[in-house]
């Protein structure tokens, strides 16, 4: 296969980002169709990248054009239906996080992709970011010794869209913002989580007009791993000062930091009283530009070479399980064992 033909499902912020990435940076992938029920959003992204075939639904696209794979960037409640339909039609699936709302929905996606023999890759772009990927290799090489503790933070400047502020339609910020942190912890520690405890707070919701029940804009999670190691996740959204994503890992022999606040290698001084000014990352596409490019390059190459991706549906399912454990923890004000979450699902991956 010389060219992988892709149908982009979702033309909003992330859909626009992935469409541009595939069009400009991934020669082996070609966006042949664009799907979005909102005509104005669909046409803006379609016009921007010259995608002529535009459809209101995946079903329409399947009837109108031939393609090899889909990239799904729509809101979380739509993931199961879209991923299962694509798999049933023999299309490979790239699925943005979070994988789904529940483990049952994750299992339906996993079952469909396995049954129909198509690839499923999750959109955890940090695994492809050069800094995070290099850190993983160095941890595996034993440079800091056995990992004992990990701390990860994601602070985002913008208020989530309205549907993402409601636990019934999104599982909240721990899913929409901090799914990446959950995957990062499990990946870098090479251990599954055993127990979670989460506290949340809401400082800005009322003043920003958010009235969703149980909305929170600050989240602090602690994690106990099966290896005995400890983890912590700090989530703030909106934080207003910029986009901030960093990780600290403490091993038996040393410590490792991944990421920094500075967004550009530029320092400006115009006033000796204010001192030196260094720009910070404004948005997540800026911080993880290479991660987004390389994850889609990987997806395309896996299809062309008929090999499984590095980031699988099982990884996505684990992140959802951590989200569900964390949500139950703050709602019930207690630590939650992951086995409680597994027991509420019909199957265990």
XYZ file of C-alpha atoms in Angstrom:
349
model
C 0.000 0.000 0.000
C 1.665 3.238 -1.152
C -0.948 5.674 0.176
C -3.259 5.288 3.170
C -6.606 6.944 2.450
C -8.092 8.449 5.591
C -11.543 9.695 6.501
C -11.344 12.361 9.199
C -14.314 12.175 11.577
C -14.657 15.506 13.367
C -13.644 18.859 11.904
C -13.324 20.869 15.125
C -10.164 21.823 17.000
C -8.498 18.410 17.101
C -9.916 17.369 13.734
C -8.464 20.483 12.154
C -5.109 19.799 13.824
C -4.942 16.189 12.582
C -6.175 17.093 9.098
C -3.422 19.691 8.813
C -0.822 17.286 10.182
C -1.743 14.569 7.694
C -1.914 17.048 4.809
C 1.384 18.786 5.537
C 3.632 16.360 7.400
C 2.650 12.738 6.668
C 3.264 11.969 2.977
C 1.988 8.397 3.302
C -1.423 9.509 4.557
C -4.076 11.253 2.475
C -7.251 12.803 3.871
C -9.865 11.859 1.268
C -12.997 12.728 3.237
C -14.159 14.875 6.116
C -17.123 14.151 8.392
C -18.888 16.542 10.756
C -22.605 17.153 11.405
C -22.007 20.911 11.723
C -21.871 22.268 8.182
C -20.055 25.503 9.060
C -17.294 23.666 10.942
C -17.076 21.070 8.184
C -16.668 23.684 5.454
C -14.105 25.788 7.310
C -11.763 22.819 7.784
C -12.553 21.393 4.347
C -11.765 24.683 2.629
C -8.615 25.214 4.670
C -7.055 21.911 3.608
C -8.743 21.368 0.252
C -10.748 18.293 1.258
C -13.511 18.128 -1.333
C -15.545 15.167 -0.093
C -17.522 16.293 2.951
C -20.246 14.385 4.774
C -22.585 14.871 7.713
C -22.091 11.299 8.983
C -19.726 8.356 8.768
C -22.511 6.300 7.185
C -22.719 8.836 4.349
C -18.960 8.811 3.892
C -18.896 5.001 3.698
C -21.389 5.162 0.842
C -19.707 8.040 -0.947
C -15.968 7.379 -0.961
C -13.459 4.552 -0.527
C -10.883 4.808 2.272
C -8.647 2.624 4.437
C -8.852 4.187 7.881
C -10.599 6.717 10.087
C -9.274 9.267 12.558
C -11.935 9.946 15.197
C -11.769 13.289 17.041
C -15.424 13.732 18.012
C -16.769 14.110 21.585
C -16.334 11.098 23.854
C -20.001 9.923 23.864
C -19.764 9.256 20.096
C -16.601 7.130 20.158
C -18.092 3.675 20.614
C -20.649 3.963 17.810
C -18.198 5.470 15.322
C -15.284 3.143 16.087
C -17.470 0.024 15.958
C -19.077 1.069 12.661
C -15.681 1.796 11.112
C -14.286 -1.547 12.282
C -17.313 -3.433 10.962
C -16.599 -1.912 7.562
C -12.962 -3.018 7.677
C -11.478 0.414 8.385
C -8.472 0.873 10.653
C -9.135 3.177 13.607
C -7.157 6.002 15.163
C -9.145 7.095 18.226
C -8.552 10.235 20.231
C -8.578 10.026 24.016
C -10.474 9.339 26.146
C -11.342 6.012 24.548
C -14.971 5.970 25.765
C -17.234 6.768 28.691
C -17.234 3.284 30.242
C -15.313 0.014 30.218
C -18.269 -1.664 28.494
C -17.929 0.812 25.622
C -14.160 0.217 25.528
C -14.796 -3.530 25.344
C -17.228 -3.073 22.446
C -14.572 -1.148 20.506
C -11.886 -3.719 21.300
C -14.155 -6.601 20.303
C -15.104 -4.989 16.988
C -11.535 -4.171 15.959
C -10.322 -7.657 16.897
C -13.219 -9.431 15.201
C -12.742 -7.562 11.934
C -8.951 -7.623 11.964
C -8.333 -3.870 11.880
C -5.752 -1.828 13.757
C -6.709 0.365 16.703
C -4.344 3.101 17.863
C -5.087 5.493 20.717
C -4.190 9.180 20.469
C -1.747 9.380 23.370
C 0.680 11.689 21.584
C 3.024 12.061 24.562
C 4.394 8.604 23.827
C 5.636 10.027 20.516
C 6.923 13.365 21.812
C 10.743 13.369 21.456
C 11.321 14.359 25.106
C 8.924 11.781 26.548
C 10.125 9.045 24.177
C 13.777 9.705 25.085
C 12.906 9.680 28.793
C 11.176 6.317 28.439
C 14.257 4.823 26.773
C 16.547 6.182 29.503
C 14.281 4.923 32.290
C 14.193 1.483 30.675
C 17.982 1.631 30.415
C 18.224 1.984 34.193
C 19.710 5.467 34.246
C 17.805 6.591 37.366
C 17.302 3.112 38.760
C 13.989 1.509 39.628
C 11.222 4.148 39.526
C 9.803 4.853 42.980
C 7.633 7.931 42.435
C 6.213 9.902 39.522
C 4.519 13.308 39.422
C 2.696 14.564 36.336
C 0.855 17.806 35.743
C -1.335 19.149 32.966
C -2.618 22.690 33.310
C -4.666 24.021 30.403
C -5.588 27.656 29.726
C -9.051 27.265 28.196
C -12.400 26.324 29.687
C -13.585 22.921 28.377
C -16.517 22.911 25.923
C -19.962 22.743 27.581
C -20.476 19.003 27.004
C -17.106 18.280 28.670
C -18.081 20.010 31.930
C -20.812 17.440 32.641
C -19.820 14.124 34.213
C -22.656 12.350 32.402
C -21.286 13.210 28.966
C -17.542 13.368 29.532
C -16.392 12.012 32.940
C -15.095 15.539 33.595
C -11.651 17.108 33.402
C -9.918 14.009 34.734
C -10.927 12.393 31.436
C -10.841 15.269 28.971
C -7.658 16.900 30.285
C -5.804 14.390 32.442
C -6.269 11.131 30.497
C -2.828 11.878 29.098
C -1.371 12.005 32.596
C -3.011 8.697 33.519
C -1.489 7.010 30.476
C 1.868 8.690 31.099
C 2.045 7.385 34.666
C 1.254 3.797 33.732
C 3.577 3.881 30.691
C 6.648 5.428 32.299
C 6.336 3.385 35.499
C 5.786 0.118 33.568
C 3.207 -0.858 36.167
C -0.566 -0.933 36.354
C -2.367 1.167 38.975
C -3.792 -0.586 42.022
C -5.520 2.190 43.960
C -6.453 5.851 43.455
C -7.524 8.729 45.647
C -8.715 12.026 44.156
C -9.653 15.408 45.577
C -11.239 18.153 43.456
C -12.093 21.842 43.856
C -13.990 24.457 41.861
C -12.589 27.995 41.975
C -13.574 29.531 38.633
C -16.637 27.629 37.446
C -19.303 30.008 38.749
C -17.588 33.120 37.450
C -17.149 31.459 34.033
C -20.839 30.520 33.855
C -20.438 26.766 34.411
C -23.393 25.298 36.303
C -22.867 21.572 35.637
C -23.263 19.396 38.706
C -19.949 18.246 40.219
C -17.899 20.464 37.899
C -14.327 21.026 39.083
C -11.409 22.985 37.690
C -8.718 21.678 40.048
C -7.893 18.007 40.530
C -5.218 16.228 42.554
C -4.865 12.442 42.256
C -2.612 10.022 44.075
C -1.929 6.565 42.692
C -0.532 3.365 44.204
C 0.955 1.039 41.589
C 1.134 -2.742 41.612
C 4.933 -2.376 41.721
C 4.621 -0.521 45.031
C 5.556 2.813 43.451
C 3.618 6.027 44.011
C 2.183 8.560 41.596
C 0.556 11.971 41.610
C -1.356 13.982 38.996
C -2.135 17.686 39.174
C -4.847 18.986 36.848
C -5.961 22.600 36.469
C -8.320 23.788 33.723
C -8.711 26.641 33.135
C -5.389 27.812 34.568
C -5.198 31.000 32.384
C -1.398 31.434 32.468
C -0.729 29.113 29.495
C -0.343 25.440 28.636
C 1.848 23.532 31.075
C 2.772 19.848 30.965
C 5.668 18.430 32.979
C 6.712 15.175 34.640
C 9.134 14.317 37.445
C 10.288 10.741 38.066
C 12.302 9.701 41.112
C 14.246 6.455 40.928
C 16.486 4.579 43.320
C 19.563 6.169 41.714
C 18.373 9.593 40.615
C 15.690 11.949 39.367
C 14.446 12.895 35.900
C 12.448 15.899 34.721
C 10.530 15.905 31.430
C 9.337 19.163 29.915
C 9.649 22.779 30.968
C 7.504 25.880 31.260
C 9.446 27.863 28.670
C 7.773 27.642 25.278
C 10.485 29.238 23.153
C 14.237 29.609 23.388
C 13.782 33.385 23.593
C 14.482 35.748 26.475
C 13.336 39.380 26.337
C 14.200 42.293 28.606
C 12.623 45.719 28.129
C 12.449 46.912 31.731
C 15.003 46.248 34.466
C 12.285 46.261 37.124
C 10.332 43.485 35.415
C 13.486 41.591 34.487
C 13.787 38.799 31.944
C 10.680 37.500 30.163
C 10.487 34.062 28.554
C 7.418 33.001 26.517
C 5.367 30.038 27.730
C 3.460 27.581 25.531
C 0.095 29.118 24.683
C -1.723 25.923 23.607
C -1.339 22.139 23.597
C -0.695 21.913 19.806
C 2.378 24.080 20.327
C 3.822 21.943 23.136
C 3.238 18.592 21.478
C 3.647 19.504 17.803
C 6.105 16.693 17.071
C 4.138 14.202 19.120
C 1.053 14.809 16.976
C 3.061 14.446 13.780
C 4.857 11.284 14.813
C 1.793 9.502 16.218
C 0.023 9.860 12.849
C 3.168 8.852 10.970
C 3.229 5.750 13.161
C -0.442 4.984 12.483
C 0.048 5.257 8.722
C 3.199 3.123 8.760
C 1.522 0.442 10.874
C -1.236 0.168 8.278
C 1.229 0.077 5.383
C 3.425 -2.544 7.056
C 0.538 -4.490 8.622
C 1.958 -4.373 12.144
C 0.297 -3.468 15.459
C 0.695 0.057 16.851
C 2.687 0.849 19.989
C -0.305 2.465 21.708
C -3.257 0.082 21.804
C -6.886 -0.094 22.816
C -5.822 -1.837 26.009
C -3.828 1.278 26.911
C -6.920 3.368 26.257
C -9.034 1.044 28.412
C -6.605 1.332 31.328
C -6.748 5.133 31.149
C -10.557 5.015 31.227
C -10.416 2.680 34.234
C -8.196 5.174 36.056
C -10.593 7.996 35.169
C -13.548 6.009 36.510
C -11.680 5.117 39.694
C -10.707 8.735 40.217
C -14.250 9.966 39.637
C -15.689 7.436 42.071
C -13.020 8.446 44.565
C -13.897 12.126 44.732
C -17.648 11.507 44.548
C -17.539 9.000 47.425
C -14.654 10.721 49.239
C -12.518 7.607 49.623
C -9.660 5.694 47.984
C -10.852 3.345 45.217
C -9.223 0.053 44.245
C -8.975 -0.569 40.508
C -10.476 -4.022 41.059
C -13.715 -2.249 41.992
C -13.806 -0.736 38.527
C -12.959 -4.044 36.849
C -15.732 -5.802 38.751
C -18.300 -3.357 37.385
C -17.427 -4.383 33.823
C -18.524 -7.577 32.104
C -15.017 -8.394 30.898
C -11.454 -7.543 31.737
C -8.909 -6.793 29.028
